[in-house]
Amino acid sequence: MGMNKQKGNMYPFVTHTWNPIRGKCPHDCVYCYMKVYPQSELHFAEKEMQTNLGQGNFIFVGSSTDMWADVVPDEWIDKVLKHCRDNYAYNQYLFQSKNPRRFATHIFPDGKLLGTTIETNRDYGISLAPMPSIRYQFMKRTTARKMVSIEPIIDFDLVTLVDWIRQIAPDFVSIGADSKGHNLPEPLPEKVNALIEELSKFTAVKLKDNLKRLRQKIK
Ligand code: SF4
């Protein structure tokens, strides 16, 4: 399979995705975009260790399943990181997980950006992943360059969510909305705008096009 050129509504800075660990994601989020595709069992694609990752790319490693989920063996993760580190050091890599606890125990390539998703500060029970409150606790202890994805944004408590993000101290926050009609409890436009305003006081805020739907009463 190799790398795929980035397309669609992902991150503009990402040039490619690469998924050497693939199959049905154990986190089973209700809004997962992968649910519309047939899914194999979670597995390590050994042949991907032959993939040429090039140089000067920004590669999202593990975009189709959370390769940091608890059931993924350390050995699989270490093989993936070693391939990036030893053979293709002249790239940047995004590793994003709803289980950032595992970031602390692995050796990454230098050009790493570590991310997590915090769609809300509340626990709505929409995923089998560690709760947002746990993700936040581990992300704030991570010292690497990091980012937070608030996507799909779900109704939240403004003061708490802003406080969490401030403590995490990410390089930037990316905010997006549900684009597939999953009937999530979404925040009102005024609240989305207030969040953007507060976060912009201490970090860069990148807005996805799909957020316009939730801000339409404002502009
Ligand atoms: S963690 Fe990501 S890949 Fe896994 S089910 Fe949730 S949205 Fe899908």
mmCIF file of C-alpha atoms and ligand atoms in Angstrom:
data_model
loop_
_atom_site.group_PDB
_atom_site.id
_atom_site.type_symbol
_atom_site.label_atom_id
_atom_site.label_comp_id
_atom_site.label_asym_id
_atom_site.label_seq_id
_atom_site.Cartn_x
_atom_site.Cartn_y
_atom_site.Cartn_z
ATOM 1 C CA MET A 1 0.000 0.000 0.000
ATOM 2 C CA GLY A 2 2.802 2.481 0.877
ATOM 3 C CA MET A 3 2.192 6.133 1.579
ATOM 4 C CA ASN A 4 -0.905 7.977 0.385
ATOM 5 C CA LYS A 5 -0.873 11.590 -0.653
ATOM 6 C CA GLN A 6 -2.953 13.654 1.720
ATOM 7 C CA LYS A 7 -6.345 14.550 0.398
ATOM 8 C CA GLY A 8 -9.701 15.549 1.787
ATOM 9 C CA ASN A 9 -10.452 17.264 5.040
ATOM 10 C CA MET A 10 -7.375 16.410 7.086
ATOM 11 C CA TYR A 11 -4.574 18.822 8.015
ATOM 12 C CA PRO A 12 -3.189 21.175 5.353
ATOM 13 C CA PHE A 13 0.372 20.737 6.648
ATOM 14 C CA VAL A 14 0.280 16.946 6.224
ATOM 15 C CA THR A 15 1.603 15.804 2.821
ATOM 16 C CA HIS A 16 1.121 12.042 3.210
ATOM 17 C CA THR A 17 -0.477 9.403 5.391
ATOM 18 C CA TRP A 18 1.108 6.052 6.168
ATOM 19 C CA ASN A 19 -0.587 3.177 7.963
ATOM 20 C CA PRO A 20 1.746 0.268 8.725
ATOM 21 C CA ILE A 21 -0.535 -0.716 11.639
ATOM 22 C CA ARG A 22 -4.033 -1.081 10.282
ATOM 23 C CA GLY A 23 -7.419 -2.686 10.709
ATOM 24 C CA LYS A 24 -10.404 -2.060 12.948
ATOM 25 C CA CYS A 25 -9.572 0.589 15.518
ATOM 26 C CA PRO A 26 -10.196 -0.648 19.083
ATOM 27 C CA HIS A 27 -11.404 2.812 20.146
ATOM 28 C CA ASP A 28 -14.564 2.517 18.067
ATOM 29 C CA CYS A 29 -15.548 6.214 18.200
ATOM 30 C CA VAL A 30 -19.130 6.684 16.999
ATOM 31 C CA TYR A 31 -18.056 9.341 14.519
ATOM 32 C CA CYS A 32 -15.031 7.500 13.049
ATOM 33 C CA TYR A 33 -14.705 8.204 9.332
ATOM 34 C CA MET A 34 -13.292 4.719 8.775
ATOM 35 C CA LYS A 35 -16.564 3.010 9.727
ATOM 36 C CA VAL A 36 -17.913 3.278 6.196
ATOM 37 C CA TYR A 37 -15.078 1.088 4.902
ATOM 38 C CA PRO A 38 -14.714 -2.671 5.384
ATOM 39 C CA GLN A 39 -12.227 -3.279 8.207
ATOM 40 C CA SER A 40 -9.847 -6.172 8.706
ATOM 41 C CA GLU A 41 -8.599 -7.290 12.109
ATOM 42 C CA LEU A 42 -5.982 -5.030 13.619
ATOM 43 C CA HIS A 43 -2.575 -6.118 12.291
ATOM 44 C CA PHE A 44 0.983 -5.082 11.539
ATOM 45 C CA ALA A 45 1.745 -4.871 7.808
ATOM 46 C CA GLU A 46 5.344 -6.079 7.772
ATOM 47 C CA LYS A 47 5.764 -5.263 4.076
ATOM 48 C CA GLU A 48 5.349 -1.567 4.952
ATOM 49 C CA MET A 49 8.845 -1.700 6.424
ATOM 50 C CA GLN A 50 9.976 -1.588 2.781
ATOM 51 C CA THR A 51 8.094 1.660 2.111
ATOM 52 C CA ASN A 52 10.212 4.584 0.934
ATOM 53 C CA LEU A 53 9.108 7.554 3.028
ATOM 54 C CA GLY A 54 11.164 10.024 0.985
ATOM 55 C CA GLN A 55 12.385 13.275 2.462
ATOM 56 C CA GLY A 56 10.912 16.678 3.084
ATOM 57 C CA ASN A 57 7.491 15.145 3.709
ATOM 58 C CA PHE A 58 5.130 15.657 6.630
ATOM 59 C CA ILE A 59 3.686 12.220 7.237
ATOM 60 C CA PHE A 60 0.701 11.405 9.453
ATOM 61 C CA VAL A 61 1.634 7.950 10.702
ATOM 62 C CA GLY A 62 -1.425 6.018 11.778
ATOM 63 C CA SER A 63 -4.253 8.055 10.305
ATOM 64 C CA SER A 64 -6.671 5.174 9.782
ATOM 65 C CA THR A 65 -6.505 3.461 13.159
ATOM 66 C CA ASP A 66 -5.108 4.492 16.541
ATOM 67 C CA MET A 67 -1.754 2.691 16.522
ATOM 68 C CA TRP A 68 -1.268 3.684 20.201
ATOM 69 C CA ALA A 69 -4.337 1.846 21.501
ATOM 70 C CA ASP A 70 -3.592 -0.378 24.498
ATOM 71 C CA VAL A 71 -3.959 -3.623 22.553
ATOM 72 C CA VAL A 72 -1.267 -2.692 20.008
ATOM 73 C CA PRO A 73 1.995 -4.509 20.903
ATOM 74 C CA ASP A 74 5.017 -2.317 21.717
ATOM 75 C CA GLU A 75 6.995 -4.294 19.164
ATOM 76 C CA TRP A 76 4.779 -3.062 16.290
ATOM 77 C CA ILE A 77 5.089 0.559 17.381
ATOM 78 C CA ASP A 78 8.856 0.305 17.826
ATOM 79 C CA LYS A 79 9.327 -1.146 14.346
ATOM 80 C CA VAL A 80 7.358 1.735 12.829
ATOM 81 C CA LEU A 81 9.297 4.380 14.777
ATOM 82 C CA LYS A 82 12.623 2.753 13.930
ATOM 83 C CA HIS A 83 11.790 2.812 10.217
ATOM 84 C CA CYS A 84 11.054 6.552 10.439
ATOM 85 C CA ARG A 85 14.025 7.320 12.669
ATOM 86 C CA ASP A 86 16.796 5.274 11.092
ATOM 87 C CA ASN A 87 15.943 5.492 7.403
ATOM 88 C CA TYR A 88 13.956 8.662 6.854
ATOM 89 C CA ALA A 89 15.115 11.278 9.336
ATOM 90 C CA TYR A 90 14.553 14.173 6.911
ATOM 91 C CA ASN A 91 10.792 14.161 7.288
ATOM 92 C CA GLN A 92 8.394 15.481 9.840
ATOM 93 C CA TYR A 93 5.931 13.069 11.398
ATOM 94 C CA LEU A 94 2.573 13.516 13.057
ATOM 95 C CA PHE A 95 1.663 10.871 15.618
ATOM 96 C CA GLN A 96 -1.841 11.450 16.960
ATOM 97 C CA SER A 97 -3.611 9.321 19.537
ATOM 98 C CA LYS A 98 -6.461 9.241 22.007
ATOM 99 C CA ASN A 99 -4.138 7.194 24.211
ATOM 100 C CA PRO A 100 -1.168 9.576 24.620
ATOM 101 C CA ARG A 101 -0.060 7.741 27.778
ATOM 102 C CA ARG A 102 1.970 5.519 25.462
ATOM 103 C CA PHE A 103 3.933 8.404 23.934
ATOM 104 C CA ALA A 104 6.181 8.486 27.007
ATOM 105 C CA THR A 105 7.709 5.054 26.518
ATOM 106 C CA HIS A 106 8.862 5.104 22.879
ATOM 107 C CA ILE A 107 11.738 6.668 20.929
ATOM 108 C CA PHE A 108 10.517 8.975 18.181
ATOM 109 C CA PRO A 109 12.207 10.475 15.126
ATOM 110 C CA ASP A 110 13.467 14.031 15.694
ATOM 111 C CA GLY A 111 10.865 15.628 13.438
ATOM 112 C CA LYS A 112 7.960 14.524 15.526
ATOM 113 C CA LEU A 113 4.737 16.328 16.304
ATOM 114 C CA LEU A 114 2.635 14.607 18.946
ATOM 115 C CA GLY A 115 -1.096 15.162 18.970
ATOM 116 C CA THR A 116 -4.252 14.124 20.679
ATOM 117 C CA THR A 117 -7.940 14.710 20.119
ATOM 118 C CA ILE A 118 -9.941 16.490 22.786
ATOM 119 C CA GLU A 119 -13.353 16.961 21.196
ATOM 120 C CA THR A 120 -14.799 18.190 24.504
ATOM 121 C CA ASN A 121 -13.909 18.166 28.167
ATOM 122 C CA ARG A 122 -17.027 16.122 28.904
ATOM 123 C CA ASP A 123 -17.389 12.353 28.831
ATOM 124 C CA TYR A 124 -20.288 11.543 26.534
ATOM 125 C CA GLY A 125 -19.453 7.846 26.252
ATOM 126 C CA ILE A 126 -19.041 8.019 22.490
ATOM 127 C CA SER A 127 -15.740 6.140 22.324
ATOM 128 C CA LEU A 128 -13.893 3.279 23.959
ATOM 129 C CA ALA A 129 -10.722 5.386 24.017
ATOM 130 C CA PRO A 130 -9.431 6.850 27.286
ATOM 131 C CA MET A 131 -11.651 9.763 28.310
ATOM 132 C CA PRO A 132 -10.660 13.321 27.307
ATOM 133 C CA SER A 133 -9.770 14.053 30.947
ATOM 134 C CA ILE A 134 -7.171 11.261 30.833
ATOM 135 C CA ARG A 135 -5.796 12.343 27.437
ATOM 136 C CA TYR A 136 -5.332 15.843 28.794
ATOM 137 C CA GLN A 137 -3.445 14.586 31.851
ATOM 138 C CA PHE A 138 -0.891 12.735 29.738
ATOM 139 C CA MET A 139 -0.566 15.389 27.039
ATOM 140 C CA LYS A 140 0.307 18.078 29.533
ATOM 141 C CA ARG A 141 3.266 15.953 30.701
ATOM 142 C CA THR A 142 4.522 15.476 27.133
ATOM 143 C CA THR A 143 7.418 17.813 26.417
ATOM 144 C CA ALA A 144 7.650 17.417 22.620
ATOM 145 C CA ARG A 145 6.244 19.776 20.002
ATOM 146 C CA LYS A 146 2.548 19.039 20.210
ATOM 147 C CA MET A 147 -0.890 19.844 18.876
ATOM 148 C CA VAL A 148 -4.476 19.310 19.935
ATOM 149 C CA SER A 149 -7.319 18.477 17.595
ATOM 150 C CA ILE A 150 -10.768 19.606 18.708
ATOM 151 C CA GLU A 151 -12.627 17.669 16.042
ATOM 152 C CA PRO A 152 -15.403 16.877 15.791
ATOM 153 C CA ILE A 153 -16.114 19.595 18.320
ATOM 154 C CA ILE A 154 -18.752 18.519 20.833
ATOM 155 C CA ASP A 155 -20.512 20.668 23.418
ATOM 156 C CA PHE A 156 -18.120 21.602 26.195
ATOM 157 C CA ASP A 157 -17.518 23.731 29.277
ATOM 158 C CA LEU A 158 -15.585 26.787 28.138
ATOM 159 C CA VAL A 159 -13.520 27.500 31.253
ATOM 160 C CA THR A 160 -12.481 23.880 31.750
ATOM 161 C CA LEU A 161 -11.597 23.194 28.131
ATOM 162 C CA VAL A 162 -9.560 26.377 27.779
ATOM 163 C CA ASP A 163 -7.752 25.587 31.030
ATOM 164 C CA TRP A 164 -6.879 22.094 29.831
ATOM 165 C CA ILE A 165 -5.489 23.354 26.536
ATOM 166 C CA ARG A 166 -3.496 26.063 28.300
ATOM 167 C CA GLN A 167 -1.900 23.420 30.533
ATOM 168 C CA ILE A 168 -1.103 21.176 27.570
ATOM 169 C CA ALA A 169 0.591 24.187 25.902
ATOM 170 C CA PRO A 170 0.347 22.955 22.302
ATOM 171 C CA ASP A 171 2.041 24.667 19.357
ATOM 172 C CA PHE A 172 -1.395 24.916 17.832
ATOM 173 C CA VAL A 173 -4.975 23.745 18.063
ATOM 174 C CA SER A 174 -6.993 22.574 15.070
ATOM 175 C CA ILE A 175 -10.763 22.904 15.364
ATOM 176 C CA GLY A 176 -13.248 21.171 13.091
ATOM 177 C CA ALA A 177 -16.842 19.955 13.106
ATOM 178 C CA ASP A 178 -18.607 16.715 12.352
ATOM 179 C CA SER A 179 -19.076 16.587 8.577
ATOM 180 C CA LYS A 180 -21.009 13.335 8.364
ATOM 181 C CA GLY A 181 -24.175 14.007 10.377
ATOM 182 C CA HIS A 182 -23.517 11.806 13.408
ATOM 183 C CA ASN A 183 -26.034 13.742 15.477
ATOM 184 C CA LEU A 184 -23.476 14.733 18.096
ATOM 185 C CA PRO A 185 -24.338 17.261 20.815
ATOM 186 C CA GLU A 186 -22.765 20.329 19.211
ATOM 187 C CA PRO A 187 -22.011 23.709 20.819
ATOM 188 C CA LEU A 188 -23.826 26.894 19.913
ATOM 189 C CA PRO A 189 -22.060 29.384 17.607
ATOM 190 C CA GLU A 190 -21.470 31.842 20.443
ATOM 191 C CA LYS A 191 -19.655 29.186 22.409
ATOM 192 C CA VAL A 192 -17.486 28.117 19.473
ATOM 193 C CA ASN A 193 -16.523 31.733 18.906
ATOM 194 C CA ALA A 194 -15.702 32.257 22.563
ATOM 195 C CA LEU A 195 -13.471 29.185 22.519
ATOM 196 C CA ILE A 196 -11.575 30.450 19.476
ATOM 197 C CA GLU A 197 -11.135 33.850 21.082
ATOM 198 C CA GLU A 198 -9.840 32.445 24.373
ATOM 199 C CA LEU A 199 -7.469 29.908 22.785
ATOM 200 C CA SER A 200 -6.069 32.553 20.426
ATOM 201 C CA LYS A 201 -4.755 34.437 23.455
ATOM 202 C CA PHE A 202 -2.060 31.821 24.064
ATOM 203 C CA THR A 203 -1.739 29.474 21.042
ATOM 204 C CA ALA A 204 -2.252 29.348 17.290
ATOM 205 C CA VAL A 205 -5.749 28.279 16.288
ATOM 206 C CA LYS A 206 -6.357 26.669 12.899
ATOM 207 C CA LEU A 207 -9.950 26.391 11.741
ATOM 208 C CA LYS A 208 -11.228 23.714 9.382
ATOM 209 C CA ASP A 209 -13.685 24.714 6.666
ATOM 210 C CA ASN A 210 -16.272 22.372 8.138
ATOM 211 C CA LEU A 211 -16.444 24.573 11.246
ATOM 212 C CA LYS A 212 -18.260 27.278 9.270
ATOM 213 C CA ARG A 213 -21.528 25.362 9.667
ATOM 214 C CA LEU A 214 -21.325 25.788 13.441
ATOM 215 C CA ARG A 215 -20.379 29.461 13.230
ATOM 216 C CA GLN A 216 -22.889 30.477 10.587
ATOM 217 C CA LYS A 217 -25.005 32.607 12.888
ATOM 218 C CA ILE A 218 -21.913 34.655 13.703
ATOM 219 C CA LYS A 219 -20.503 35.193 10.210
HETATM 220 S S1 SF4 B 1 -9.481 6.758 17.584
HETATM 221 FE FE1 SF4 B 1 -9.563 7.639 15.518
HETATM 222 S S2 SF4 B 1 -9.311 5.869 14.152
HETATM 223 FE FE2 SF4 B 1 -9.869 5.086 16.177
HETATM 224 S S3 SF4 B 1 -12.112 4.815 16.130
HETATM 225 FE FE3 SF4 B 1 -11.634 6.853 16.990
HETATM 226 S S4 SF4 B 1 -11.709 8.264 15.228
HETATM 227 FE FE4 SF4 B 1 -11.512 6.161 14.411
#
